[in-house]
Amino acid sequence: MTKPPLDILLCAPRGFCAGVVRAIDAVEKALAMHGAPVYVRHEIVHNKYVVESLRRKGAVFVAELSEVPDTTRPVIFSAHGVPKSVPAEAASRTLFAIDATCPLVTKVHREAEVHHKRGRHILLVGHAGHPEVIGTMGQLPPGAITLIETLDDVARLPPPADQPLAYVTQTTLSVDDTRGIVQALQTRFPELIAPHKEDICYATTNRQEAVKRVAPLVDGLLVVGSPNSSNSQRLREVAERAGCPSARLVLRADEIDWSIFGAIKRLGITAGASAPEVLVEEIIDAFAERYEVSVETVSTADESVFFPLPRELRGEPAPNAAE
Ligand code: SF4
């Protein structure tokens, strides 16, 4: 039986960002240097495939440091960043802590600290409950930061007290939604102090731009990524707003709902910053079993960002360390 034709437009850049590569490399390097187990506080990045493959190599994922029984084993903090209470607890127990927080998240932490030192109240634009937001709010004492999630939150903010205001944002937000919220904040608070450089990171911005280019050209778009990945969810929303009739988030090929792809002629594919390229390939292969696929890459930016490993992991592996 002949297969129907399908043009796949692959968004570029897509998939792993420099912060995710660094965090995964940190766990692998810790395993190579110190052997298993290596403890990791929370999912190192929001992707089950990545977490499971590290688990098989000897990583042990824990929700809290109290679950780390052995103070001689490395414990790694995830790329999303942690509240200050976490390294403080690690120090009080003399744990062997390694911080894999993305340097672009750390930049936001430092900005918030500087504003606080200068007597400013901080507005954090972000999503409640996301680990990055928990980490950023946890850099300062309670009450120093107010979380802003929506335009309604801006309208509900009380009139400014006798304290200057500054804002910072989560790194993985929708560029367009955030622009709207920041404009509303600036309208209400014209003296509002902005970050020197955008907090939404290069990877989030570039992946959203590529999706905006592809979305109007395709009948459907798949975002390879996890439901708990903020930047992946934003890519799905961006695709729909940019004119794609159907945008879905999918973790693996076996999750694809084939019933929605009946008469499709052109499909866009992208991947969130925590989704490995091997899963994109798996999904293209699954389409190739059902369609006569031709694949074209639509590129909107080149990326060459690289972050070195945390200092504790820059040495050579021990000669007889476990795989
Ligand atoms: S999405 Fe951006 S902030 Fe988050 S880990 Fe990647 S580079 Fe860092």
Short mmCIF file of C-alpha atoms and ligand atoms in Angstrom, two decimals:
data_model
loop_
_atom_site.label_atom_id
_atom_site.label_comp_id
_atom_site.label_asym_id
_atom_site.label_seq_id
_atom_site.Cartn_x
_atom_site.Cartn_y
_atom_site.Cartn_z
CA MET A 1 0.00 0.00 0.00
CA THR A 2 1.42 3.43 -0.88
CA LYS A 3 1.86 5.79 2.01
CA PRO A 4 0.44 9.33 1.86
CA PRO A 5 3.03 12.11 1.50
CA LEU A 6 3.91 14.26 4.54
CA ASP A 7 6.21 17.28 4.64
CA ILE A 8 7.84 17.68 8.04
CA LEU A 9 9.17 21.14 8.89
CA LEU A 10 11.71 20.82 11.69
CA CYS A 11 12.10 23.96 13.79
CA ALA A 12 15.66 25.05 14.55
CA PRO A 13 16.86 25.79 17.15
CA ARG A 14 15.01 23.10 19.13
CA GLY A 15 15.77 20.78 22.02
CA PHE A 16 18.62 20.92 24.51
CA CYS A 17 19.87 24.34 25.62
CA ALA A 18 23.27 25.03 27.16
CA GLY A 19 21.88 24.94 30.73
CA VAL A 20 20.32 21.50 30.24
CA VAL A 21 23.47 20.10 28.60
CA ARG A 22 25.51 21.37 31.54
CA ALA A 23 23.13 19.87 34.14
CA ILE A 24 23.04 16.44 32.47
CA ASP A 25 26.81 16.50 31.93
CA ALA A 26 27.22 17.38 35.62
CA VAL A 27 25.41 14.21 36.71
CA GLU A 28 27.34 12.07 34.22
CA LYS A 29 30.66 13.60 35.21
CA ALA A 30 29.89 13.14 38.91
CA LEU A 31 29.14 9.46 38.23
CA ALA A 32 32.39 9.12 36.26
CA MET A 33 34.45 10.84 38.97
CA HIS A 34 32.83 9.42 42.09
CA GLY A 35 30.91 6.32 41.00
CA ALA A 36 27.31 5.52 41.92
CA PRO A 37 25.18 6.55 43.66
CA VAL A 38 25.06 10.24 42.85
CA TYR A 39 22.05 11.94 44.44
CA VAL A 40 20.08 14.52 42.48
CA ARG A 41 17.61 16.84 44.17
CA HIS A 42 14.47 16.92 41.96
CA GLU A 43 14.38 16.04 38.26
CA ILE A 44 17.71 17.36 36.97
CA VAL A 45 15.75 18.66 33.96
CA HIS A 46 12.04 18.21 33.18
CA ASN A 47 12.22 15.13 30.96
CA LYS A 48 11.40 11.56 32.05
CA TYR A 49 13.57 9.98 29.34
CA VAL A 50 16.62 11.91 30.57
CA VAL A 51 15.82 11.17 34.22
CA GLU A 52 15.35 7.44 33.57
CA SER A 53 18.57 7.14 31.57
CA LEU A 54 20.53 8.84 34.38
CA ARG A 55 18.79 6.63 36.94
CA ARG A 56 20.01 3.56 35.04
CA LYS A 57 23.57 4.91 35.25
CA GLY A 58 23.38 5.29 39.03
CA ALA A 59 21.71 8.64 39.75
CA VAL A 60 19.25 8.58 42.66
CA PHE A 61 16.57 11.29 42.48
CA VAL A 62 15.30 12.68 45.79
CA ALA A 63 12.66 15.26 46.66
CA GLU A 64 14.55 16.69 49.63
CA LEU A 65 18.08 16.60 51.04
CA SER A 66 16.79 14.71 54.11
CA GLU A 67 16.55 11.66 51.79
CA VAL A 68 20.33 11.70 51.19
CA PRO A 69 21.67 9.19 53.73
CA ASP A 70 25.41 9.43 53.01
CA THR A 71 27.22 12.75 53.37
CA THR A 72 30.20 11.52 51.34
CA ARG A 73 28.18 11.02 48.14
CA PRO A 74 27.67 13.93 45.73
CA VAL A 75 24.24 15.58 45.71
CA ILE A 76 23.43 17.74 42.69
CA PHE A 77 20.90 20.59 42.58
CA SER A 78 18.81 20.76 39.39
CA ALA A 79 19.12 23.27 36.53
CA HIS A 80 16.03 25.18 37.77
CA GLY A 81 17.82 26.57 40.83
CA VAL A 82 17.07 26.20 44.53
CA PRO A 83 16.04 28.47 47.40
CA LYS A 84 18.91 29.60 49.63
CA SER A 85 17.64 27.26 52.35
CA VAL A 86 18.80 24.25 50.29
CA PRO A 87 22.55 24.99 50.11
CA ALA A 88 22.30 26.15 53.74
CA GLU A 89 20.85 22.76 54.76
CA ALA A 90 23.52 20.99 52.69
CA ALA A 91 26.25 22.98 54.46
CA SER A 92 24.80 22.28 57.91
CA ARG A 93 24.91 18.53 57.18
CA THR A 94 28.32 18.84 55.42
CA LEU A 95 26.84 17.24 52.32
CA PHE A 96 28.96 17.09 49.15
CA ALA A 97 26.71 19.50 47.23
CA ILE A 98 27.17 20.44 43.58
CA ASP A 99 25.02 23.19 42.14
CA ALA A 100 23.89 22.60 38.52
CA THR A 101 21.62 25.66 38.48
CA CYS A 102 21.71 27.17 34.98
CA PRO A 103 23.93 30.28 35.02
CA LEU A 104 21.07 32.22 33.41
CA VAL A 105 18.83 31.37 36.37
CA THR A 106 21.65 32.33 38.76
CA LYS A 107 21.82 35.69 36.95
CA VAL A 108 18.16 36.32 37.89
CA HIS A 109 18.91 35.31 41.51
CA ARG A 110 21.76 37.81 41.68
CA GLU A 111 19.60 40.57 40.13
CA ALA A 112 16.93 39.98 42.79
CA GLU A 113 19.57 40.15 45.54
CA VAL A 114 20.97 43.43 44.22
CA HIS A 115 17.50 45.01 44.05
CA HIS A 116 16.81 43.86 47.61
CA LYS A 117 20.10 45.29 48.87
CA ARG A 118 19.20 48.62 47.27
CA GLY A 119 15.89 48.69 49.12
CA ARG A 120 13.64 47.82 46.19
CA HIS A 121 10.57 45.59 46.32
CA ILE A 122 10.72 42.95 43.58
CA LEU A 123 7.95 41.83 41.24
CA LEU A 124 8.69 38.36 39.80
CA VAL A 125 6.78 37.56 36.60
CA GLY A 126 6.41 33.77 36.54
CA HIS A 127 4.29 30.70 37.25
CA ALA A 128 3.43 29.75 40.83
CA GLY A 129 4.80 26.38 41.89
CA HIS A 130 7.43 26.08 39.15
CA PRO A 131 10.77 25.05 40.73
CA GLU A 132 12.53 28.04 39.18
CA VAL A 133 10.03 30.43 40.77
CA ILE A 134 10.36 28.66 44.12
CA GLY A 135 14.14 28.98 43.80
CA THR A 136 14.08 32.67 42.87
CA MET A 137 11.59 33.61 45.61
CA GLY A 138 13.72 31.64 48.05
CA GLN A 139 16.76 33.88 47.45
CA LEU A 140 15.25 36.55 49.70
CA PRO A 141 13.26 36.74 52.94
CA PRO A 142 9.47 36.22 52.74
CA GLY A 143 7.66 39.35 51.54
CA ALA A 144 10.61 40.71 49.54
CA ILE A 145 9.22 39.39 46.24
CA THR A 146 5.64 39.47 44.88
CA LEU A 147 4.76 36.92 42.21
CA ILE A 148 2.90 38.23 39.15
CA GLU A 149 1.29 35.58 36.95
CA THR A 150 -1.35 37.47 34.96
CA LEU A 151 -2.55 40.90 33.84
CA ASP A 152 -5.20 40.63 36.57
CA ASP A 153 -2.41 40.30 39.13
CA VAL A 154 -0.97 43.59 37.83
CA ALA A 155 -4.32 45.33 38.23
CA ARG A 156 -4.74 43.91 41.75
CA LEU A 157 -1.33 45.09 43.01
CA PRO A 158 -1.73 47.64 45.77
CA PRO A 159 -0.51 51.20 45.06
CA PRO A 160 3.27 51.44 45.54
CA ALA A 161 4.36 51.89 49.12
CA ASP A 162 7.25 54.20 49.85
CA GLN A 163 9.68 51.75 48.23
CA PRO A 164 11.06 51.62 44.67
CA LEU A 165 9.90 48.69 42.53
CA ALA A 166 11.94 46.44 40.24
CA TYR A 167 10.95 43.40 38.21
CA VAL A 168 12.60 40.15 37.20
CA THR A 169 11.09 37.22 35.28
CA GLN A 170 11.22 33.45 35.04
CA THR A 171 13.58 32.44 32.21
CA THR A 172 11.16 30.18 30.32
CA LEU A 173 8.07 32.35 29.81
CA SER A 174 6.18 33.25 26.66
CA VAL A 175 8.02 36.26 25.21
CA ASP A 176 4.75 37.83 23.99
CA ASP A 177 2.72 37.27 27.18
CA THR A 178 5.56 38.63 29.28
CA ARG A 179 5.85 41.73 27.11
CA GLY A 180 2.14 42.41 27.77
CA ILE A 181 2.52 41.96 31.53
CA VAL A 182 5.64 44.13 31.67
CA GLN A 183 3.91 46.89 29.66
CA ALA A 184 0.98 46.78 32.10
CA LEU A 185 3.40 46.99 35.03
CA GLN A 186 5.23 49.94 33.45
CA THR A 187 1.92 51.72 32.83
CA ARG A 188 0.95 51.34 36.49
CA PHE A 189 4.43 51.96 37.86
CA PRO A 190 6.35 54.24 35.45
CA GLU A 191 9.42 54.23 37.72
CA LEU A 192 9.64 50.42 37.62
CA ILE A 193 13.26 49.26 37.29
CA ALA A 194 13.86 46.71 34.51
CA PRO A 195 16.59 44.05 34.17
CA HIS A 196 19.72 45.26 32.33
CA LYS A 197 19.33 42.33 29.99
CA GLU A 198 16.16 40.32 29.33
CA ASP A 199 15.62 37.50 31.89
CA ILE A 200 13.80 35.23 29.42
CA CYS A 201 16.76 33.23 28.18
CA TYR A 202 18.17 32.97 24.67
CA ALA A 203 17.01 29.35 24.33
CA THR A 204 13.39 30.11 25.20
CA THR A 205 13.35 33.12 22.86
CA ASN A 206 14.97 31.29 19.93
CA ARG A 207 12.70 28.21 20.18
CA GLN A 208 9.60 30.42 20.26
CA GLU A 209 10.81 32.41 17.20
CA ALA A 210 11.34 29.22 15.18
CA VAL A 211 7.85 27.98 16.10
CA LYS A 212 6.33 31.33 15.06
CA ARG A 213 7.95 30.95 11.62
CA VAL A 214 6.76 27.35 11.12
CA ALA A 215 3.30 27.42 12.76
CA PRO A 216 1.43 29.30 9.99
CA LEU A 217 2.86 26.91 7.35
CA VAL A 218 1.67 23.59 8.82
CA ASP A 219 -1.57 21.69 9.56
CA GLY A 220 -0.32 20.55 12.95
CA LEU A 221 2.74 20.93 15.19
CA LEU A 222 4.24 18.56 17.72
CA VAL A 223 6.31 19.81 20.62
CA VAL A 224 8.53 17.05 21.95
CA GLY A 225 8.64 17.66 25.68
CA SER A 226 7.16 16.97 29.11
CA PRO A 227 3.92 18.43 30.44
CA ASN A 228 5.85 19.82 33.45
CA SER A 229 8.36 21.59 31.18
CA SER A 230 7.46 25.29 31.19
CA ASN A 231 9.29 26.15 27.98
CA SER A 232 7.69 23.18 26.15
CA GLN A 233 4.19 24.26 27.22
CA ARG A 234 4.95 27.79 26.00
CA LEU A 235 6.03 26.43 22.58
CA ARG A 236 2.66 24.70 22.20
CA GLU A 237 0.81 27.93 23.07
CA VAL A 238 3.01 30.00 20.75
CA ALA A 239 2.25 27.60 17.85
CA GLU A 240 -1.51 27.89 18.35
CA ARG A 241 -1.38 31.66 18.60
CA ALA A 242 0.76 31.87 15.48
CA GLY A 243 -1.95 30.15 13.45
CA CYS A 244 -1.29 26.42 13.74
CA PRO A 245 -4.69 24.62 13.81
CA SER A 246 -3.47 21.95 16.25
CA ALA A 247 -0.41 21.92 18.47
CA ARG A 248 0.29 19.00 20.81
CA LEU A 249 2.88 18.17 23.42
CA VAL A 250 4.26 14.65 23.20
CA LEU A 251 6.92 12.89 25.26
CA ARG A 252 7.54 9.77 23.13
CA ALA A 253 6.35 8.33 19.79
CA ASP A 254 4.08 5.81 21.52
CA GLU A 255 2.02 8.69 22.95
CA ILE A 256 1.05 10.11 19.55
CA ASP A 257 -2.70 10.23 18.94
CA TRP A 258 -2.70 9.14 15.28
CA SER A 259 -6.42 9.81 14.86
CA ILE A 260 -5.76 13.56 14.63
CA PHE A 261 -3.27 13.24 11.75
CA GLY A 262 -5.56 11.68 9.10
CA ALA A 263 -5.43 14.16 6.22
CA ILE A 264 -2.40 16.11 7.37
CA LYS A 265 -0.06 17.34 4.61
CA ARG A 266 2.50 19.40 6.55
CA LEU A 267 3.63 18.86 10.11
CA GLY A 268 5.88 21.06 12.23
CA ILE A 269 8.10 19.51 14.91
CA THR A 270 10.04 21.23 17.65
CA ALA A 271 11.39 20.16 21.04
CA GLY A 272 11.54 21.86 24.42
CA ALA A 273 14.89 22.78 25.93
CA SER A 274 14.92 19.61 28.08
CA ALA A 275 14.00 17.14 25.28
CA PRO A 276 16.83 15.13 23.69
CA GLU A 277 17.19 14.94 19.91
CA VAL A 278 16.90 11.14 20.00
CA LEU A 279 13.19 11.58 20.85
CA VAL A 280 12.69 13.89 17.86
CA GLU A 281 14.27 11.21 15.66
CA GLU A 282 12.05 8.54 17.21
CA ILE A 283 8.98 10.60 16.36
CA ILE A 284 10.09 11.26 12.78
CA ASP A 285 10.67 7.50 12.38
CA ALA A 286 7.16 6.79 13.66
CA PHE A 287 5.73 9.16 11.03
CA ALA A 288 7.94 7.56 8.36
CA GLU A 289 6.26 4.21 9.06
CA ARG A 290 2.88 5.70 8.16
CA TYR A 291 3.71 8.46 5.65
CA GLU A 292 6.16 9.09 2.85
CA VAL A 293 7.98 11.83 4.73
CA SER A 294 10.24 14.57 3.47
CA VAL A 295 12.04 16.57 6.16
CA GLU A 296 13.08 20.20 5.85
CA THR A 297 14.72 22.26 8.60
CA VAL A 298 13.50 25.82 9.12
CA SER A 299 16.19 27.70 11.01
CA THR A 300 15.75 31.13 12.58
CA ALA A 301 18.93 31.38 14.70
CA ASP A 302 22.34 29.80 15.29
CA GLU A 303 23.25 28.91 18.86
CA SER A 304 26.76 28.50 20.23
CA VAL A 305 26.19 29.10 23.95
CA PHE A 306 28.25 26.84 26.23
CA PHE A 307 28.45 26.76 30.01
CA PRO A 308 31.41 25.05 31.74
CA LEU A 309 30.68 22.39 34.35
CA PRO A 310 30.39 23.34 38.03
CA ARG A 311 33.88 23.85 39.50
CA GLU A 312 33.80 20.63 41.57
CA LEU A 313 33.48 18.59 38.37
CA ARG A 314 36.19 20.10 36.23
CA GLY A 315 38.85 17.59 37.35
CA GLU A 316 39.67 14.26 35.69
CA PRO A 317 37.69 11.09 36.54
CA ALA A 318 39.26 8.73 39.09
CA PRO A 319 41.00 5.85 37.24
CA ASN A 320 38.74 3.10 38.63
CA ALA A 321 35.50 5.07 39.06
CA ALA A 322 32.31 3.22 38.07
CA GLU A 323 30.79 3.81 34.59
S1 SF4 B 1 15.94 27.06 29.29
FE1 SF4 B 1 17.33 28.83 29.47
S2 SF4 B 1 17.46 29.27 31.68
FE2 SF4 B 1 16.57 27.20 31.44
S3 SF4 B 1 18.33 25.81 31.56
FE3 SF4 B 1 18.04 26.31 29.40
S4 SF4 B 1 19.40 28.08 29.00
FE4 SF4 B 1 19.14 27.89 31.21
#
